[in-house]
Coordinates of C-alpha atoms and ligand atoms in Angstrom, one line a residue:
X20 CA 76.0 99.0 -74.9
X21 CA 78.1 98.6 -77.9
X22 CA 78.7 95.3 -79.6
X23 CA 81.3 94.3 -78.5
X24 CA 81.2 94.5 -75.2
X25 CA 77.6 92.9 -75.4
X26 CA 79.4 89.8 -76.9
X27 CA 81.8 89.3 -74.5
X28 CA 79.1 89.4 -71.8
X29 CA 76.6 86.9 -74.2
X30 CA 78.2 85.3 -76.1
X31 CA 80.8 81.7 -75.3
X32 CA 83.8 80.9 -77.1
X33 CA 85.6 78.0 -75.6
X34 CA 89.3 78.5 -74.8
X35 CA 92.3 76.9 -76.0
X36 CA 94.4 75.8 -73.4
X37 CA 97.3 76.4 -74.6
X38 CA 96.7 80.0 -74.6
X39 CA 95.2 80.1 -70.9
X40 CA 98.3 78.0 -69.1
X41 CA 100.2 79.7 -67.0
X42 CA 104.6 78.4 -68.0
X43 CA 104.0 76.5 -64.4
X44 CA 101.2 74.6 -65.3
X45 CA 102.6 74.2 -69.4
X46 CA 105.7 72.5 -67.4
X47 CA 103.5 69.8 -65.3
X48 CA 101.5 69.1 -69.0
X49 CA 104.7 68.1 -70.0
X50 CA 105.6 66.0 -67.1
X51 CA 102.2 64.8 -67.1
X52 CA 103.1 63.8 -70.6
X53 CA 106.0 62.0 -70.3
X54 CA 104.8 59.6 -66.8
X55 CA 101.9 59.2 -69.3
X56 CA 103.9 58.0 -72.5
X57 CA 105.9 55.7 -69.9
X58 CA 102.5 54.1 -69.0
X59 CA 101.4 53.6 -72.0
X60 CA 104.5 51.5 -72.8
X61 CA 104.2 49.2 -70.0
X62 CA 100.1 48.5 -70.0
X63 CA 99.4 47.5 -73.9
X64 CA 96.9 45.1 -72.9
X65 CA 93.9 45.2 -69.9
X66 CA 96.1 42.9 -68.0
X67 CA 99.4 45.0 -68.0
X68 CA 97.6 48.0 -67.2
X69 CA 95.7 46.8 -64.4
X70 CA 98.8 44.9 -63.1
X71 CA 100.6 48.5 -63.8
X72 CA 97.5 50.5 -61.7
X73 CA 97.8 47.8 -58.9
X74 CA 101.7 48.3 -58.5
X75 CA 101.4 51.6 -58.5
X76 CA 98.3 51.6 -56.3
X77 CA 100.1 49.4 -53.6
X78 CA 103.2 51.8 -54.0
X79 CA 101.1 54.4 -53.1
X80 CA 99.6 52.9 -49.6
X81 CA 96.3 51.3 -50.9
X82 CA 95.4 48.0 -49.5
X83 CA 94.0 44.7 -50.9
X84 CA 90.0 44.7 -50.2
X85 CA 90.7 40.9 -50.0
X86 CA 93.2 41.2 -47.3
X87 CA 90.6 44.0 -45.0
X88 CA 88.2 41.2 -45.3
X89 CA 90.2 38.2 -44.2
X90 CA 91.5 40.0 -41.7
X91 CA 88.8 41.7 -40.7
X92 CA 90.3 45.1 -40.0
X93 CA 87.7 48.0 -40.1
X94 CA 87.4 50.9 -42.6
X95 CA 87.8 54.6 -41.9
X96 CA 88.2 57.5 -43.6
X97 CA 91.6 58.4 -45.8
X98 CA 92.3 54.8 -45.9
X99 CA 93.0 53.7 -49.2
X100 CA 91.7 50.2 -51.4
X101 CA 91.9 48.6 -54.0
X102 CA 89.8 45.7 -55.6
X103 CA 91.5 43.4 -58.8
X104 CA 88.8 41.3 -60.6
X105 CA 90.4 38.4 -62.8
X106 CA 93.4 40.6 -62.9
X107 CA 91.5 42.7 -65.5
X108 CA 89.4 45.0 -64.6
X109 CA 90.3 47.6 -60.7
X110 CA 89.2 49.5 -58.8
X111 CA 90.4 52.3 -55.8
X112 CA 88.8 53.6 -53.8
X113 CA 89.4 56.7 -50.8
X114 CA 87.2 56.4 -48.1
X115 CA 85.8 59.9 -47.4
X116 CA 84.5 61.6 -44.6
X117 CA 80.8 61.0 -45.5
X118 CA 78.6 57.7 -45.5
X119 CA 79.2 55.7 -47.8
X120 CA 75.3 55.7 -48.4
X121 CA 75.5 59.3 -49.3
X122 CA 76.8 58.3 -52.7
X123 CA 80.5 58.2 -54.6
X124 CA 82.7 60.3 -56.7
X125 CA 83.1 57.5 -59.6
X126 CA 85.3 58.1 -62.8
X127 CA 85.1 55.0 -64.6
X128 CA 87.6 53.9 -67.5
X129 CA 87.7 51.5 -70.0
X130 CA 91.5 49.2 -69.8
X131 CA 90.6 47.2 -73.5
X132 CA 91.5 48.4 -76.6
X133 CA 91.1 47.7 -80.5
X134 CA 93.2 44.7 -81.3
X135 CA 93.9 41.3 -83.2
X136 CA 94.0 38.3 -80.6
X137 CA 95.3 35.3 -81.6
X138 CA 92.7 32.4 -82.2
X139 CA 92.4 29.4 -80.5
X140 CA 94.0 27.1 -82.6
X141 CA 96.2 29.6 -84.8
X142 CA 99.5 27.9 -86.0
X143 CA 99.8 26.5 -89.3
X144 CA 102.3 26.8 -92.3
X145 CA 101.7 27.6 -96.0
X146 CA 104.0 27.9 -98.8
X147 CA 107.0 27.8 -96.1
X148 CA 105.3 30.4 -94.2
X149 CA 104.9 30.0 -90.7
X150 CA 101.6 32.0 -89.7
X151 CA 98.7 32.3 -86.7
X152 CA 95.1 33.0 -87.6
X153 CA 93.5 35.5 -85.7
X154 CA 90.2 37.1 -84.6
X155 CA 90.0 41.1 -84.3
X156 CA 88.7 42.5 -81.3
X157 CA 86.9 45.6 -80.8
X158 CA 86.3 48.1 -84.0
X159 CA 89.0 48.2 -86.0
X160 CA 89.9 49.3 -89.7
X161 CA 91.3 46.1 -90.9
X162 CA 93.7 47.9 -93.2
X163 CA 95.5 49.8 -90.6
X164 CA 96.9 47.1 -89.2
X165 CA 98.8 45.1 -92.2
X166 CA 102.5 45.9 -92.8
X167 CA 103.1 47.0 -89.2
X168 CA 105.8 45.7 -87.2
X169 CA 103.7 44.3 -84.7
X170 CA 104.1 42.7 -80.8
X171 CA 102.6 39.7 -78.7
X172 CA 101.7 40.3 -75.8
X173 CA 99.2 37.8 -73.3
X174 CA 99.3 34.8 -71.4
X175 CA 99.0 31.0 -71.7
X176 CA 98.7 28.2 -69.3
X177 CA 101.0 24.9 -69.9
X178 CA 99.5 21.7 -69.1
X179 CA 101.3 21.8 -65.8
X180 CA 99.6 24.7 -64.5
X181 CA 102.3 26.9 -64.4
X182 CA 100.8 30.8 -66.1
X183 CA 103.2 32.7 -68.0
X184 CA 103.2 36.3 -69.4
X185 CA 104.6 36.4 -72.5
X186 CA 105.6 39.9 -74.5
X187 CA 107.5 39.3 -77.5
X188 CA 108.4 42.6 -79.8
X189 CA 108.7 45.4 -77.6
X190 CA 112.5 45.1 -76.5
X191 CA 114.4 46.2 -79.8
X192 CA 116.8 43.0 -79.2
X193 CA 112.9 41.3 -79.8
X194 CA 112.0 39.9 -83.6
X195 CA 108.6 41.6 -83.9
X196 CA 105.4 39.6 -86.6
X197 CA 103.6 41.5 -89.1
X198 CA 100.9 40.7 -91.4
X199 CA 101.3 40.8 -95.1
X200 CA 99.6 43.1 -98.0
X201 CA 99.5 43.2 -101.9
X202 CA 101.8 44.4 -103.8
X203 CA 100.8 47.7 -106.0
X204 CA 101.5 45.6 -109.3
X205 CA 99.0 42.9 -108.5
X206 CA 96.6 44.7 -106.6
X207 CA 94.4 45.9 -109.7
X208 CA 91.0 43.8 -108.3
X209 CA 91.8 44.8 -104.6
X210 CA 92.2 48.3 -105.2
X211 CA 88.8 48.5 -106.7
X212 CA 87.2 46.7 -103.8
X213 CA 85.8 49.1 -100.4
X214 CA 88.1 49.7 -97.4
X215 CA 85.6 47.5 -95.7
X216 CA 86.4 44.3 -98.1
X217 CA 90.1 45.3 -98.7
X218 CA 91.7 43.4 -96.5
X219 CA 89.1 40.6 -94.9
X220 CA 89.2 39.0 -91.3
X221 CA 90.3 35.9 -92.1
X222 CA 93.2 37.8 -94.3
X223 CA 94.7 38.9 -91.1
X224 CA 97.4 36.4 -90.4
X225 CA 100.6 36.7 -88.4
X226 CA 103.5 35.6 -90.2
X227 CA 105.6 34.3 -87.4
X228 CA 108.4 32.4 -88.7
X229 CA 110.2 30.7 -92.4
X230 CA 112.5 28.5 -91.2
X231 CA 111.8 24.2 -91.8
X232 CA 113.1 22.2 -88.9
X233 CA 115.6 19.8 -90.7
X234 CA 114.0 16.6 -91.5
X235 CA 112.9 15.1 -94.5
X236 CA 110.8 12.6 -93.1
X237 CA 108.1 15.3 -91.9
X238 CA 105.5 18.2 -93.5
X239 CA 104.8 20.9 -91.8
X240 CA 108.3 21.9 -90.7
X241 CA 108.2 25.8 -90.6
X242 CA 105.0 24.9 -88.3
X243 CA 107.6 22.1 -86.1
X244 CA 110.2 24.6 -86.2
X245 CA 107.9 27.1 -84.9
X246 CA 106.9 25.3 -81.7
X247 CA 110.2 24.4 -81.1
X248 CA 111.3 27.0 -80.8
X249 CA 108.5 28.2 -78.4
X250 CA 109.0 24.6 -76.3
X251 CA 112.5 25.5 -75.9
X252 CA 112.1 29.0 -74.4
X253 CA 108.5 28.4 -72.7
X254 CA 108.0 25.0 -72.3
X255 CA 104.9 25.5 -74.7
X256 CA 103.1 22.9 -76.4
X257 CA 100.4 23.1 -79.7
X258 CA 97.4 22.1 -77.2
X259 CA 98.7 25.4 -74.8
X260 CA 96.9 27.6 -77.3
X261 CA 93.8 26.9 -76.3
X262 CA 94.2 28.3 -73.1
X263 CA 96.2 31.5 -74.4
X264 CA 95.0 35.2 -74.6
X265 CA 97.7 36.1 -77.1
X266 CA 96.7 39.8 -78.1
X267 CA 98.7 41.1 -80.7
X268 CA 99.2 45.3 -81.0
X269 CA 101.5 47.7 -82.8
X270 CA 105.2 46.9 -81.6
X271 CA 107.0 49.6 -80.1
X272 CA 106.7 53.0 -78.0
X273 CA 104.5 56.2 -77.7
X274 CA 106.1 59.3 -79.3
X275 CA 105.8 62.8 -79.3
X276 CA 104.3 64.3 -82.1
X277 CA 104.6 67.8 -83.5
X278 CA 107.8 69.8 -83.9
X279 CA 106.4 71.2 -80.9
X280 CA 105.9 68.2 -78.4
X281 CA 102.1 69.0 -78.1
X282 CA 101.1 66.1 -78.8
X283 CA 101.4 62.2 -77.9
X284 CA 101.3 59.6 -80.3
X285 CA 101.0 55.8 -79.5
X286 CA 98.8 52.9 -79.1
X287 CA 95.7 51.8 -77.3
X288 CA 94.9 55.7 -75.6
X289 CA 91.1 54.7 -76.5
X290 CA 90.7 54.5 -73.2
X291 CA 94.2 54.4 -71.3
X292 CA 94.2 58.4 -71.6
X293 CA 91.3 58.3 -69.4
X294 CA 92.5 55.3 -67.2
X295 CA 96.1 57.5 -66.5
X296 CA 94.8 61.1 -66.1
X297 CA 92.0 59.8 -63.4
X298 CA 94.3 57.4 -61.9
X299 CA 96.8 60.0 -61.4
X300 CA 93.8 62.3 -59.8
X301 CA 92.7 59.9 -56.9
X302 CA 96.5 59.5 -56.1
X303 CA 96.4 63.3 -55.3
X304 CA 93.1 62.3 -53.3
X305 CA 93.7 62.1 -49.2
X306 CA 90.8 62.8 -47.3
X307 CA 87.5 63.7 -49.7
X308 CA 84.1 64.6 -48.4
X309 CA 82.4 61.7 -50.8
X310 CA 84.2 58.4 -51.2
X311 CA 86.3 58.4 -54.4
X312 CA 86.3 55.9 -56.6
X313 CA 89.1 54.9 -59.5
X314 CA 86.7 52.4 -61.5
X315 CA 89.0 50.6 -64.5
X316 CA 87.0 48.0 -66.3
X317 CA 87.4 45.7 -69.5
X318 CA 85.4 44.6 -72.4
X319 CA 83.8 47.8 -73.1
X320 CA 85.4 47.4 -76.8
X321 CA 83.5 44.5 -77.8
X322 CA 79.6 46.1 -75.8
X323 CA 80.7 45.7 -71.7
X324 CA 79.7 41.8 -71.6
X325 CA 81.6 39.1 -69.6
X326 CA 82.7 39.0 -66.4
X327 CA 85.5 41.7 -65.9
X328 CA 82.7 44.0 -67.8
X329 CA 81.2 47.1 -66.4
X330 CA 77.5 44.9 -66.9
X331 CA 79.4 42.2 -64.5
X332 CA 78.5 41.9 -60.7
X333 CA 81.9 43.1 -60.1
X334 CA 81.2 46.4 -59.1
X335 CA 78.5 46.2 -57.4
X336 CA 79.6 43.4 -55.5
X337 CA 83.0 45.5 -54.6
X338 CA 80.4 47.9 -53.0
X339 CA 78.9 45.3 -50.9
X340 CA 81.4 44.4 -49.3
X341 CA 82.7 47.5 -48.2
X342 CA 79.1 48.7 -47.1
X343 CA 79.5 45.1 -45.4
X344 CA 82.3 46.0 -43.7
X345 CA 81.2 49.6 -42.5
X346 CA 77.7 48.9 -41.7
X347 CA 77.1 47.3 -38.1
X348 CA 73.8 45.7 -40.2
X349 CA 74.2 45.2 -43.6
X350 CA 71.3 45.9 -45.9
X351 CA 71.1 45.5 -49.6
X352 CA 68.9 48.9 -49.1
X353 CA 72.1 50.4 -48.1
X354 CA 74.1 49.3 -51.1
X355 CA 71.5 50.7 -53.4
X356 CA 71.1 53.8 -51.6
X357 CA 75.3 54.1 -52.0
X358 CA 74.6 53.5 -55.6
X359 CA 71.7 55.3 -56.3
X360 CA 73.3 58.7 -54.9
X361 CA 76.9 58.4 -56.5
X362 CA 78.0 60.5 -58.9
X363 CA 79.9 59.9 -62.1
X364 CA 82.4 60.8 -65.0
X365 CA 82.4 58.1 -67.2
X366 CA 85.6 58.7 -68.8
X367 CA 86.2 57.6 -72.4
X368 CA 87.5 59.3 -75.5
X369 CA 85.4 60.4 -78.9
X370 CA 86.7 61.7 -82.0
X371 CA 88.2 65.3 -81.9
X372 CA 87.5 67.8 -84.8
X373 CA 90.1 66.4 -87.9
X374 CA 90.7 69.1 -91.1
X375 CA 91.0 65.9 -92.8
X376 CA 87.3 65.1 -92.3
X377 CA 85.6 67.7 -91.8
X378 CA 82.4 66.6 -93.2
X379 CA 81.5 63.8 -90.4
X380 CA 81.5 66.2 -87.2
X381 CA 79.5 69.7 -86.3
X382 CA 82.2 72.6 -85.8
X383 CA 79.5 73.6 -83.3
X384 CA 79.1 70.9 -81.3
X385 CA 82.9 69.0 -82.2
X386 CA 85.6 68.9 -79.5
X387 CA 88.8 70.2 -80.6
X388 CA 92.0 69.4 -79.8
X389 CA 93.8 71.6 -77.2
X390 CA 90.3 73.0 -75.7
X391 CA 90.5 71.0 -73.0
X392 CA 88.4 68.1 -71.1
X393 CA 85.0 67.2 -73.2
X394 CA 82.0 66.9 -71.4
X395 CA 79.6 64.9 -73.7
X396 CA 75.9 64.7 -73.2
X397 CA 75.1 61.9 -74.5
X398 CA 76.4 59.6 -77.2
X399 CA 74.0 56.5 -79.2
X400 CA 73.2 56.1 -82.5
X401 CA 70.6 57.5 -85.2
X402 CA 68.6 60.0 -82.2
X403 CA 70.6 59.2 -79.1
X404 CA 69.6 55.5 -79.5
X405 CA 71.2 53.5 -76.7
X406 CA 72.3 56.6 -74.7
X407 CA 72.7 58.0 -71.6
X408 CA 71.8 61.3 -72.1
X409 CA 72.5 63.2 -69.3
X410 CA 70.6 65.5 -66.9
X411 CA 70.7 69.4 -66.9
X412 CA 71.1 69.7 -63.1
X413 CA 73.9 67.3 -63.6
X414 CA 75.9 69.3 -66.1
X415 CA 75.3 72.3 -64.3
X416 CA 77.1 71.0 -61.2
X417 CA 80.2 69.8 -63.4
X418 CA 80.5 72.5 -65.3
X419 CA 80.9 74.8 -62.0
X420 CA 83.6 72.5 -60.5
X421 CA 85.5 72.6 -63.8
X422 CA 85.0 76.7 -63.5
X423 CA 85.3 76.9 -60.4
X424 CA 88.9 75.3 -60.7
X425 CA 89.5 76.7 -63.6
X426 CA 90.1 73.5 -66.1
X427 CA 89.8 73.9 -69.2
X428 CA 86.8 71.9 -70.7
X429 CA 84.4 71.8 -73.9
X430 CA 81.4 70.5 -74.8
X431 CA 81.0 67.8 -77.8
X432 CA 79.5 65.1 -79.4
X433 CA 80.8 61.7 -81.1
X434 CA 79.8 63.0 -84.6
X435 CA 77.0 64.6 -87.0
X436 CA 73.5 63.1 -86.5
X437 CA 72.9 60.1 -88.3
X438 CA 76.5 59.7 -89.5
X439 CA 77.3 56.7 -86.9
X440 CA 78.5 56.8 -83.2
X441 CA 78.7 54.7 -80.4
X442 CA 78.5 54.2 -76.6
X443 CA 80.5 53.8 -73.3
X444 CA 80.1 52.3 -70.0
X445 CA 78.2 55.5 -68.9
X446 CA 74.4 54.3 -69.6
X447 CA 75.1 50.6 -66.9
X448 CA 76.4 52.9 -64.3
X449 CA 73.5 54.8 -65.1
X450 CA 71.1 52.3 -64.6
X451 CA 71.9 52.2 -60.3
X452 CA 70.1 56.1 -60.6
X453 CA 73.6 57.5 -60.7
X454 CA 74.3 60.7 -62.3
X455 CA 76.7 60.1 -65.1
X456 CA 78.0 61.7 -67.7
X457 CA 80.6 61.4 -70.2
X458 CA 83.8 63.4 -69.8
X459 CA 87.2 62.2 -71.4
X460 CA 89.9 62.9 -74.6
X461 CA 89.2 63.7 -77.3
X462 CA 91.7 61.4 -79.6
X463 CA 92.8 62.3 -83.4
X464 CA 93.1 58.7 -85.2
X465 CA 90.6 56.9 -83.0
X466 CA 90.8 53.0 -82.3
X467 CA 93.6 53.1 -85.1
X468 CA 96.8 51.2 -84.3
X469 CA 98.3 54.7 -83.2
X470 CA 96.0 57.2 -81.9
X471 CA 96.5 61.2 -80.9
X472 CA 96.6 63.2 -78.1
X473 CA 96.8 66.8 -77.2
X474 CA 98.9 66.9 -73.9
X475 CA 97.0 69.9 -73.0
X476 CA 93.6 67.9 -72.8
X477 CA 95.0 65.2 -71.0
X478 CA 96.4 67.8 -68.4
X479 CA 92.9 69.2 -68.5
X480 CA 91.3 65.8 -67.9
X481 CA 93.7 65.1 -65.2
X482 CA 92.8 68.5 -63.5
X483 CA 89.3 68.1 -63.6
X484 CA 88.6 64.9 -62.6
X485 CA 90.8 65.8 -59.7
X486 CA 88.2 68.8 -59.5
X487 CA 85.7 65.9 -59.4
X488 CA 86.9 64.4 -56.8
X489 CA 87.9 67.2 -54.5
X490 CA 84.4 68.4 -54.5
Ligands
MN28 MN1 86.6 54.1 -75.4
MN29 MN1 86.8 52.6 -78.3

């Protein structure tokens, strides 16, 4: 056999998209794209997006688990379900044909992303600045984020009760906040100081405001100014901080990028990327074999902990009571059984191949953008620490329903051993004997305030978890 034709039978070379779409399916990437960019737009913080996926959800027939159990109507297949924790983590399900104790398709989703939250207590005025101290959340590169305009978005509870969403920065009739850096001229000892200690936590203050409120009798009058101007249009007081989740994240909307449109450009796609493209897949879903499952969750930005985590009850409890509901008997024997035998794609982003750096990541084993969907192994640190690495029999069955349906996919890691890495909800899902692996986007620009996107591999990632779930 000559050489050639030997290599094409031996050897693999994964694909670029790109090149493999038909025009019919480059035209719904597009599409894809743009419901995609709109989003983005309105979920910039775990709460909008899972408000977002539960209007959407209810626009799209699915029913309040809540409401099946107060009113005691049955389950049966094709109906549709959806479960809000704390208003901040979701999930859907489609009931399939099968028991539920023969196990779930699960794709599971992180809805947090890197940010700078407001603190506690933040408001105070220096130098007739008004400004808010604040608390990063989630890995960030504290120098990214100065001298952005940036946006607030959360909520706050008054004394009286009354919960208000507040987004202030996104409308371009909105004053947006930005925090402050050095000058060139004066910055001879910061320059010479790590990208670590450049700009500190503590450094990170929102300047929110200059003008005094007119009277000499009083200090602090940028500060009084200030919350006067936040009594006046919310009814707000000092003391409401402390109730507040005031997150505040790049101002403004996601973007193509290229000359080309390829690409997307915006904020928080660590992990909404993931949460779109398989929330868009289980609305495609009407009757499956296996109950699908749409699983959203928060906190896995700062290690999956509290209650709206994917280590929270919340799942698992969610599972309960639909196995309560469908089972004449209920048995917690049954609930682990419909755990133990559900399957999963825990879907979550990792750093694509950048020219820039090419010295982190192994061209071998590094997703690239444009080749489609990444399956990932495992992730961890310093030999897989802390990972869920999955099993071969696992891999084999998703890699034949990606070829099978012929989505685009690629195999990678987070990065080159023993240069750093990280984790994902995979490993707790894991725990229940599931089969999980990782399987998301990979991202140029990770967990910075404006991360990239091929739209090819979030085409491909909406394709194959649909794949996933149609099997
Ligand atoms: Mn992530
Ligand atoms: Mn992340």
């Amino acid at each position: 056999m000559d050489g050639k034709k030997l290599q094409k039978k031996l050897a693999h070379e994964w694909k670029n998209a790109w090149e493999v779409m038909d025009e019919k399916e480059e035209e719904k990437t597009f599409q894809i794209a743009k419901e995609y960019k709109e989003f983005l737009d309105k979920g910039k913080t775990e709460r909008e997006a899972a408000s977002e996926i539960i209007r959407i959800a209810q626009e799209n027939g699915y029913i309040s688990l809540d409401e099946i159990i107060d009113k005691k109507t049955g389950i049966t297949p094709g109906m549709k379900i959806y479960a809000n924790y704390k208003d901040k983590s979701v999930a859907l399900f489609v009931i399939g044909e099968e028991k539920l104790e023969k196990g779930m398709h699960i794709i599971g989703s992180h809805l947090d992303a890197p940010r700078i939250d407001l603190k506690q207590f933040p408001l105070y005025e220096d130098s007739g600045l008004g400004l808010c101290k604040t608390h990063y959340y989630g890995g960030i590169k504290k120098y990214q984020w100065v001298t952005l305009p940036l946006a607030l978005h959360g909520v706050v509870i008054r004394e009286d009760g009354e919960k208000l969403n507040i987004v202030i920065g996104e409308d371009e009739e909105d004053p947006v906040f930005f925090i402050t850096d050095l000058l060139p001229h004066l910055a001879k000892d910061q320059m010479t100081k790590t990208m670590a200690e450049g700009i500190t936590g503590e450094g990170l203050n929102l300047l929110i405001g200059s003008i005094p409120y007119k009277d000499d009798e009083i200090s602090d009058k940028v500060k009084l100014n200030v919350l006067n101007i936040l009594y006046q249009k919310y009814g707000i007081k000092e003391e409401d901080f402390t109730t507040a989740e005031f997150e505040i994240v790049p101002a403004g909307k996601a973007r193509d990028v290229g000359i080309d449109r390829s690409m997307v450009g915006g904020y928080g796609q660590d992990d909404r990327v993931c949460v779109f493209t398989s929330l868009k897949a289980i609305l495609d879903i009407d009757s499956p074999r296996k109950t699908a499952v749409a699983l959203f969750v928060d906190k896995e930005e700062i290690g999956s902990v509290g209650n709206a985590s994917m280590e929270s009850k919340f799942f698992e409890n969610t599972v309960s009571e639909l196995v309560n509901i469908v089972e004449e008997n209920y048995s917690e024997l049954i609930v682990k059984r419909t755990m133990a035998n559900s399957c999963v794609l825990s879907a979550d982003t990792l750093g694509a191949f950048d020219p820039n750096y090419p010295d982190v990541l192994d061209k071998l084993n590094a997703p690239f953008m444009g080749k489609g969907v990444t399956i990932v192994k495992y992730t961890g640190v310093k030999g897989k620490s802390s990972s869920n690495d999955a099993n071969s029999e696992y891999i084999s069955k998703i890699r034949k329903i990606f070829n099978d349906n012929d989505v685009v996919w690629q195999m990678g890691e987070l990065g080159k051993v023993d240069q750093g890495g990280g984790g994902t909800i995979a490993y707790i899902l894991a725990n229940y004997g599931m089969e999980v692996v990782d399987c998301g986007v990979a991202l140029l620009s990770v967990h910075a305030p404006y991360e990239i996107a091929s739209k090819a591999d979030i085409y491909m990632a909406y394709k194959g978890y649909k794949a996933f779930y149609d099997a």
